[in-house]
Amino acid sequence: MSDPNETDLSALAETPEEAAAEAQQAELDAREAVGADLDDDGENVIAEEEGIS
């Protein structure tokens, strides 16, 4: 028999859509952090030069 005070952990699970959105945001954050090619112009310039930060 289950304990009525036990927390339902199924509510903590991510949906595939949430996981994909989180992964995409993490990639964007990482690219910005390392100064990746944020405007896709072929030049890898840091965020400060792009006026983003």
mmCIF file of C-alpha atoms in Angstrom:
data_model
loop_
_atom_site.group_PDB
_atom_site.id
_atom_site.type_symbol
_atom_site.label_atom_id
_atom_site.label_comp_id
_atom_site.label_asym_id
_atom_site.label_seq_id
_atom_site.Cartn_x
_atom_site.Cartn_y
_atom_site.Cartn_z
ATOM 1 C CA MET A 1 0.000 0.000 0.000
ATOM 2 C CA SER A 2 1.314 3.460 -0.813
ATOM 3 C CA ASP A 3 1.921 6.148 1.765
ATOM 4 C CA PRO A 4 -0.565 9.054 1.396
ATOM 5 C CA ASN A 5 2.217 11.470 2.414
ATOM 6 C CA GLU A 6 4.467 10.302 -0.431
ATOM 7 C CA THR A 7 5.224 12.960 -3.059
ATOM 8 C CA ASP A 8 4.067 12.262 -6.613
ATOM 9 C CA LEU A 9 7.304 12.467 -8.583
ATOM 10 C CA SER A 10 5.558 12.136 -11.958
ATOM 11 C CA ALA A 11 4.773 15.861 -11.817
ATOM 12 C CA LEU A 12 8.509 16.592 -11.862
ATOM 13 C CA ALA A 13 9.120 14.805 -15.179
ATOM 14 C CA GLU A 14 9.814 16.927 -18.254
ATOM 15 C CA THR A 15 7.845 16.459 -21.421
ATOM 16 C CA PRO A 16 9.874 15.925 -24.600
ATOM 17 C CA GLU A 17 8.899 19.442 -25.683
ATOM 18 C CA GLU A 18 10.157 20.954 -22.428
ATOM 19 C CA ALA A 19 13.400 19.006 -22.684
ATOM 20 C CA ALA A 20 13.940 20.156 -26.281
ATOM 21 C CA ALA A 21 13.252 23.790 -25.392
ATOM 22 C CA GLU A 22 15.648 23.602 -22.450
ATOM 23 C CA ALA A 23 18.346 22.026 -24.614
ATOM 24 C CA GLN A 24 17.925 24.718 -27.271
ATOM 25 C CA GLN A 25 18.172 27.484 -24.673
ATOM 26 C CA ALA A 26 21.269 25.882 -23.168
ATOM 27 C CA GLU A 27 22.898 25.778 -26.609
ATOM 28 C CA LEU A 28 22.072 29.436 -27.236
ATOM 29 C CA ASP A 29 23.451 30.402 -23.827
ATOM 30 C CA ALA A 30 26.635 28.433 -24.490
ATOM 31 C CA ARG A 31 27.133 29.998 -27.935
ATOM 32 C CA GLU A 32 26.729 33.476 -26.473
ATOM 33 C CA ALA A 33 29.114 32.679 -23.635
ATOM 34 C CA VAL A 34 31.920 31.691 -25.999
ATOM 35 C CA GLY A 35 31.250 34.394 -28.582
ATOM 36 C CA ALA A 36 29.986 32.086 -31.283
ATOM 37 C CA ASP A 37 28.776 33.397 -34.612
ATOM 38 C CA LEU A 38 25.596 34.931 -33.228
ATOM 39 C CA ASP A 39 24.438 36.634 -36.400
ATOM 40 C CA ASP A 40 25.464 33.832 -38.794
ATOM 41 C CA ASP A 41 27.615 36.137 -40.913
ATOM 42 C CA GLY A 42 30.561 33.741 -40.900
ATOM 43 C CA GLU A 43 32.592 35.853 -38.492
ATOM 44 C CA ASN A 44 33.090 34.624 -34.959
ATOM 45 C CA VAL A 45 32.975 37.818 -32.915
ATOM 46 C CA ILE A 46 32.335 38.134 -29.223
ATOM 47 C CA ALA A 47 28.970 39.253 -27.914
ATOM 48 C CA GLU A 48 30.267 42.647 -26.797
ATOM 49 C CA GLU A 49 31.229 43.503 -30.364
ATOM 50 C CA GLU A 50 27.760 42.511 -31.532
ATOM 51 C CA GLY A 51 26.186 44.830 -28.957
ATOM 52 C CA ILE A 52 24.351 41.940 -27.355
ATOM 53 C CA SER A 53 25.726 42.108 -23.834
#
